[in-house]
C-alpha positions as YAML, in Angstrom:
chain: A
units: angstrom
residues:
- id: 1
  name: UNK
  ca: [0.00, 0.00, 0.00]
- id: 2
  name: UNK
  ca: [2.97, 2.53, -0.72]
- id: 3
  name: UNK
  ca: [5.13, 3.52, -3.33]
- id: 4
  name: UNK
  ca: [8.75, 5.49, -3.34]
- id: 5
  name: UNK
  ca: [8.49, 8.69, -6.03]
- id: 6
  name: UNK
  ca: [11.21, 10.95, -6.99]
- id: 7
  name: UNK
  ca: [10.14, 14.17, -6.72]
- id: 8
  name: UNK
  ca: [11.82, 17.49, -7.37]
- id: 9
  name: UNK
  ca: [14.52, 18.80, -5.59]
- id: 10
  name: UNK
  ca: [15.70, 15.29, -6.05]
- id: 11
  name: UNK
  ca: [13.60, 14.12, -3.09]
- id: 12
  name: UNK
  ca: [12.37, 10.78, -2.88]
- id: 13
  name: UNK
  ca: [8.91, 10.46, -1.40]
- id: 14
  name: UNK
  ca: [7.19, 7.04, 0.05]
- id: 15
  name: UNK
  ca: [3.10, 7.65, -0.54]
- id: 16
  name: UNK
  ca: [0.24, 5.48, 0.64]
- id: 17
  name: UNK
  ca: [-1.94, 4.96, -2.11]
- id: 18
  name: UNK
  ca: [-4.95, 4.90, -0.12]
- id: 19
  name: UNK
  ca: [-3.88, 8.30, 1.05]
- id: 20
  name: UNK
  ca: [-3.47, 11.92, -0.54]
- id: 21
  name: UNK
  ca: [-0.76, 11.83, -2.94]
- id: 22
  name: UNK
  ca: [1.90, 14.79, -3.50]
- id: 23
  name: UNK
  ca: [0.36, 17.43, -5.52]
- id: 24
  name: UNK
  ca: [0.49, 21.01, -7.65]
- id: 25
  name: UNK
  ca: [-1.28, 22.62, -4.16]
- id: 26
  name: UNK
  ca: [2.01, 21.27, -1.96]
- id: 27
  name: UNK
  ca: [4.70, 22.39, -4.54]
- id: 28
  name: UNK
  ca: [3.21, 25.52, -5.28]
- id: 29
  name: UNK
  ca: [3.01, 26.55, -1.57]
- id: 30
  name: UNK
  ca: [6.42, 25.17, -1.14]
- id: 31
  name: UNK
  ca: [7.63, 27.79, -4.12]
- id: 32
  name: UNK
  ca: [5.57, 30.93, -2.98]
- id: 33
  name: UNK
  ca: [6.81, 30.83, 0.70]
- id: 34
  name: UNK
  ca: [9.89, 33.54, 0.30]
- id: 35
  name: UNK
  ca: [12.72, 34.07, 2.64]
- id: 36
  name: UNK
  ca: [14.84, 32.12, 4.91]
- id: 37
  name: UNK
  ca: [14.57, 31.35, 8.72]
- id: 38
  name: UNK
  ca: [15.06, 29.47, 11.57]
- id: 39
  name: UNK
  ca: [12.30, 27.26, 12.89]
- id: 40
  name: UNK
  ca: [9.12, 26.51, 10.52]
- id: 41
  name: UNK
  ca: [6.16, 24.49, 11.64]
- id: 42
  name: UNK
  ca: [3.72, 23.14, 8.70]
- id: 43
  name: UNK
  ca: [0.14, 22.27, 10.14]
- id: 44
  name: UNK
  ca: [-1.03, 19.30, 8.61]
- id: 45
  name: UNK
  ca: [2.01, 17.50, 7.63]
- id: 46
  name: UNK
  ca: [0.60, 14.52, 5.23]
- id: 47
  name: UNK
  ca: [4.14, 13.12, 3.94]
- id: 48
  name: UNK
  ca: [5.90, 16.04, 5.05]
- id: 49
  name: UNK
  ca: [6.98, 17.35, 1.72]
- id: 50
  name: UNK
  ca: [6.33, 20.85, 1.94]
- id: 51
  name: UNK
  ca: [8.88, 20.84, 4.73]
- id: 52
  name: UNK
  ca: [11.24, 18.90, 2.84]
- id: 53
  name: UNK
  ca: [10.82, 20.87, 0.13]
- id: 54
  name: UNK
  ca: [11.49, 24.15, 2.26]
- id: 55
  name: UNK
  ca: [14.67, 22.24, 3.70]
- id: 56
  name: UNK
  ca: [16.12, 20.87, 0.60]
- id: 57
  name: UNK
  ca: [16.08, 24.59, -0.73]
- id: 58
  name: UNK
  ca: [17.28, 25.83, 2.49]
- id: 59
  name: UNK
  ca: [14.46, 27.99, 3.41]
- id: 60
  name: UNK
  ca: [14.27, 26.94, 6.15]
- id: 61
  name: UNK
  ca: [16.83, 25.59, 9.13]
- id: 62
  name: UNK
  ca: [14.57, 23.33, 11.53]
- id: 63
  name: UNK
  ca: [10.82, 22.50, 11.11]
- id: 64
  name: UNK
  ca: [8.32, 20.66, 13.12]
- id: 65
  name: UNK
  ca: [5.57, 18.95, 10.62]
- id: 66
  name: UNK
  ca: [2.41, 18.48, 12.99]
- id: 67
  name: UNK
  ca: [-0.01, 15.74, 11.35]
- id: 68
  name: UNK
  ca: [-3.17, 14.54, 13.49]
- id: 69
  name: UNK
  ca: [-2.99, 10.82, 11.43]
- id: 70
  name: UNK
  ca: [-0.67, 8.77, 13.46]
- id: 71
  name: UNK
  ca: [-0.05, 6.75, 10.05]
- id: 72
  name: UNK
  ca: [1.24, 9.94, 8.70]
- id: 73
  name: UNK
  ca: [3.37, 11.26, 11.03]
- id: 74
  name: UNK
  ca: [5.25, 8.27, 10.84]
- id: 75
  name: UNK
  ca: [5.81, 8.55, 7.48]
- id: 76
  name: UNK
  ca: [6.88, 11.85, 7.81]
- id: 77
  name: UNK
  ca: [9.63, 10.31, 10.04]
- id: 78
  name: UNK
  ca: [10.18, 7.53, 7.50]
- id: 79
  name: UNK
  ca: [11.05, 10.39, 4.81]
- id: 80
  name: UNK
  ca: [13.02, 12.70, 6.36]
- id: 81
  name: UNK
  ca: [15.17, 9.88, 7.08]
- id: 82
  name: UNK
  ca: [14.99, 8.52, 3.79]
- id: 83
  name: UNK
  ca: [16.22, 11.95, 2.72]
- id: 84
  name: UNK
  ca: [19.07, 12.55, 5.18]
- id: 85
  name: UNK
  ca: [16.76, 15.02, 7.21]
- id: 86
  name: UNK
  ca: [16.00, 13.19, 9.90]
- id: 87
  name: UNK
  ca: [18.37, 15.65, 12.46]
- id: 88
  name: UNK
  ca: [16.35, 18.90, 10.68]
- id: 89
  name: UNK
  ca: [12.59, 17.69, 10.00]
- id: 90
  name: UNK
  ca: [10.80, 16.89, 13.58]
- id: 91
  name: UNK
  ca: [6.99, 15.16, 13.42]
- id: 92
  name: UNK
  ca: [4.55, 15.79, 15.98]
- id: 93
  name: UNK
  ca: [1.47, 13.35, 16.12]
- id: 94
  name: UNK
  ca: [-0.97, 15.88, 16.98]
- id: 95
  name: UNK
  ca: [-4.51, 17.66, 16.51]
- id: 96
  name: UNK
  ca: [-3.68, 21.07, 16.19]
- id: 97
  name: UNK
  ca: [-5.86, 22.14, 18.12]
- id: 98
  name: UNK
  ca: [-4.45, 20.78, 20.84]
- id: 99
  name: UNK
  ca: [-0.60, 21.31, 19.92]
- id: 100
  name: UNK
  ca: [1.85, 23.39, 21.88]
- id: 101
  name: UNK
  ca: [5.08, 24.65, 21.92]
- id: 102
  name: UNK
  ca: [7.80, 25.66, 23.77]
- id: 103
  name: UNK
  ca: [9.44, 28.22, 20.86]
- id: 104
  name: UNK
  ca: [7.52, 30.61, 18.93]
- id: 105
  name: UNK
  ca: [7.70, 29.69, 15.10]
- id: 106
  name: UNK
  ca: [9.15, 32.21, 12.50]
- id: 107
  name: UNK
  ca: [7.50, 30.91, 9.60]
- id: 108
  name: UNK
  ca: [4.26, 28.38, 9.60]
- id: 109
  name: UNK
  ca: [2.93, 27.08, 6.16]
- id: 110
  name: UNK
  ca: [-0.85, 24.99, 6.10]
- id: 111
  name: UNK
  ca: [-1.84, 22.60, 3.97]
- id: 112
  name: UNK
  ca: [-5.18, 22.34, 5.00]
- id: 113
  name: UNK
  ca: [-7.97, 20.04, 4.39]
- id: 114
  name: UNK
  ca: [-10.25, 22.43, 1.85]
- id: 115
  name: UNK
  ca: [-13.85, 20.25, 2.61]
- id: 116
  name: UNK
  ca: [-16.58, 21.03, 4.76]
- id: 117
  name: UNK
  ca: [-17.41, 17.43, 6.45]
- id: 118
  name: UNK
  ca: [-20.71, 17.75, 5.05]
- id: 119
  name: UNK
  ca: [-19.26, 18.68, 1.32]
- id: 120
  name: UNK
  ca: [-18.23, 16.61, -1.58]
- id: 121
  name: UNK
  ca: [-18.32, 13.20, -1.81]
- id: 122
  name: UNK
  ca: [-16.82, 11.24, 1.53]
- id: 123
  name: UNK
  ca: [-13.98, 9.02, 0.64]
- id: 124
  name: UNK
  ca: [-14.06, 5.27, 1.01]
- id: 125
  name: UNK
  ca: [-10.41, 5.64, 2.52]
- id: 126
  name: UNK
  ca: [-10.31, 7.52, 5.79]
- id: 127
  name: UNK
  ca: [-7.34, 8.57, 5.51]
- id: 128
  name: UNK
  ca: [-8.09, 10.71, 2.63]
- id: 129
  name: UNK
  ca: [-11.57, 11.88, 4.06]
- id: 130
  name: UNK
  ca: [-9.70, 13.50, 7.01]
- id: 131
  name: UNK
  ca: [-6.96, 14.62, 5.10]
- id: 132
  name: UNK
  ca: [-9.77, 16.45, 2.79]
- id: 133
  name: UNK
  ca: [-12.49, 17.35, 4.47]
- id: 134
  name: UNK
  ca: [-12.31, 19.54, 8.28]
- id: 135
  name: UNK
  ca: [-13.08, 16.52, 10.20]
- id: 136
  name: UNK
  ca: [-10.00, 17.64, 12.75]
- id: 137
  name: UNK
  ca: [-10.22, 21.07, 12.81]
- id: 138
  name: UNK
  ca: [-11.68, 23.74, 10.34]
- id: 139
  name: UNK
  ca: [-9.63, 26.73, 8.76]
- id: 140
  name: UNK
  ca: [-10.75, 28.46, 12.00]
- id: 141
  name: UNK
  ca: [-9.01, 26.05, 14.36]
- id: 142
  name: UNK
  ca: [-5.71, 25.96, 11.52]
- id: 143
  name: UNK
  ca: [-5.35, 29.89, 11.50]
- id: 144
  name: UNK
  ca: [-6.11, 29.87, 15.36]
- id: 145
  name: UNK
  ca: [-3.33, 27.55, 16.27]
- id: 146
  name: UNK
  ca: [-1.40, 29.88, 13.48]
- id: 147
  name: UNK
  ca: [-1.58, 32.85, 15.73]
- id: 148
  name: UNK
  ca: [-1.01, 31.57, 19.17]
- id: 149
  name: UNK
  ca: [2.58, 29.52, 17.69]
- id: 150
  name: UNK
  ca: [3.56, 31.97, 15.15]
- id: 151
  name: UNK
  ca: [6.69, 35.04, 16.74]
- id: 152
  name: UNK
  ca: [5.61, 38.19, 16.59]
- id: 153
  name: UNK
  ca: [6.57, 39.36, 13.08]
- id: 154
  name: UNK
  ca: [6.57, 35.72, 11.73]
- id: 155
  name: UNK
  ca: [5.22, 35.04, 8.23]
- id: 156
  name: UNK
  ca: [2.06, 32.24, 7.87]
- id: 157
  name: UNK
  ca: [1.52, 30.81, 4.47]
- id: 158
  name: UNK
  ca: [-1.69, 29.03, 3.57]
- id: 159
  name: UNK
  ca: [-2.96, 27.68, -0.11]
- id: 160
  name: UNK
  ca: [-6.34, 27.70, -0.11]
- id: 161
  name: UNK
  ca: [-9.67, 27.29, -2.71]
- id: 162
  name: UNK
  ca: [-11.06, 30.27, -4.20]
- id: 163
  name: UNK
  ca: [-14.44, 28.77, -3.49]
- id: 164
  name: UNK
  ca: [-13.94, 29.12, -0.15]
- id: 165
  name: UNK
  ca: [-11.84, 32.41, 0.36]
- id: 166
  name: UNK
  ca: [-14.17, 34.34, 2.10]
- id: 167
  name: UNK
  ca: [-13.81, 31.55, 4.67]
- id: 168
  name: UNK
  ca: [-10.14, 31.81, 5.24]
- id: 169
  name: UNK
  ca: [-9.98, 36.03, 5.07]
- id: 170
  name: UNK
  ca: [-12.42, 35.70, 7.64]
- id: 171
  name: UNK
  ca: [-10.70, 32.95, 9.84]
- id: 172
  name: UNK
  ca: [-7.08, 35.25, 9.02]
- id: 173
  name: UNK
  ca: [-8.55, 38.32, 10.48]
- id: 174
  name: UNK
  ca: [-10.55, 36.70, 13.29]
- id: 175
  name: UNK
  ca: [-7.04, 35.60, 14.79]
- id: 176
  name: UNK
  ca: [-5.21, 38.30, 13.90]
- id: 177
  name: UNK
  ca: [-3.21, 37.47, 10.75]
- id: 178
  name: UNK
  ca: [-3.64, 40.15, 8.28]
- id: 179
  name: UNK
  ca: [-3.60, 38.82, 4.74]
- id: 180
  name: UNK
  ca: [-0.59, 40.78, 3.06]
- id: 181
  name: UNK
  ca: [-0.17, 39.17, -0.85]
- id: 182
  name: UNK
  ca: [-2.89, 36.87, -2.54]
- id: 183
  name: UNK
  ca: [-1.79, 34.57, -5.61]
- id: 184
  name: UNK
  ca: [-4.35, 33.17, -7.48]
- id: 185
  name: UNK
  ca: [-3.51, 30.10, -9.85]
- id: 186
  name: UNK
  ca: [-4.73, 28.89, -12.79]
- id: 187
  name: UNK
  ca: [-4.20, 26.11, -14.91]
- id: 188
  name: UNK
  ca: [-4.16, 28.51, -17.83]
- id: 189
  name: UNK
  ca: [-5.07, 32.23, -19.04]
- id: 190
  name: UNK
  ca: [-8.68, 31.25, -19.89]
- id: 191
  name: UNK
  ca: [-9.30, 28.89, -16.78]
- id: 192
  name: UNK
  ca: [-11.37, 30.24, -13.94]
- id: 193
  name: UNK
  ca: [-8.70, 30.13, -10.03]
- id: 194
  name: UNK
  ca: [-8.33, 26.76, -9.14]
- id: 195
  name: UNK
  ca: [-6.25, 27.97, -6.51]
- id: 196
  name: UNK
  ca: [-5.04, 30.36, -3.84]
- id: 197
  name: UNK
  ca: [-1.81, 31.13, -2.21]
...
């Protein structure tokens, strides 16, 4: 039930295939996020390869993936080691909402699941029905836990659906995270946002 990919950055990746694979959303977010610093945190970890990414490209120094999915956070484990950054990449089996800390964060990136729990279609595979849909926390609860860990002066990254952005401006000001620069991707000129960074 898992596979090894090579992935860019010359990163190699072990996937479940019953879980959510590596995607445009995690590499895109992994390019936007600008800058360099000390002690990153990404909410929602999956396989951990936004971090990696952020690592690999020295971005950042040290960062702490928190995944709720006990499967996951393992395999977060599994491939920073099986990329040499097992003494750099840290994972946290955690709900978020629950998570603390005892250092403030300078930079915190989200992945987040983009579903309502009563959206879309529910997955046969659990794994991929939390990892989609807010079953462990909503973009409230993400950007909440965003505030109270990130430094004063810290930068918080989030890629989001445009369906949805009124949700997450709301859930950004409601804890205090003022939205700065808005990306909006699509797959080409005539295509309506697919995406938002």
């Amino acid at each position: 039930m898992e596979r090894i990919d090579y992935v860019n950055d010359s990163l190699k990746l072990i996937q479940k295939t019953d879980g959510l694979t590596f995607g445009t959303d995690a590499l895109l977010l992994a390019g936007y996020i600008g800058g360099k610093y000390k002690n990153a945190l990404e909410i929602g970890g999956g396989t951990g390869i936004i971090s990696m990414l952020l690592l690999s490209r020295g971005k950042a120094e040290r960062a702490v993936a928190v995944e709720v999915q006990e499967e996951f956070s393992t395999l977060i484990e599994r491939n920073a080691e099986l990329n040499g950054l097992s003494d750099r990449l840290f994972s946290e089996c955690k709900d978020i909402r629950d998570f603390r800390a005892d250092a403030e964060f300078d930079l915190i990136y989200t992945n987040p699941p983009y579903m309502k729990t009563d959206s879309g279609k529910r997955n046969d595979s659990d794994a991929k029905y939390i990892a989609r849909h807010e079953v462990c926390g909503d973009i409230n609860d993400f950007c909440k836990a965003g505030f109270r860990l990130l430094k004063h002066g810290g930068k918080f990254y989030v890629v989001w659906r445009p369906d949805r952005l009124c949700d997450l401006i709301c859930a950004l000001r409601d804890n205090r995270l003022e939205p700065k620069i808005m990306t909006f991707v699509c797959a080409d000129e005539k295509s309506e946002p697919s995406m938002v960074l």
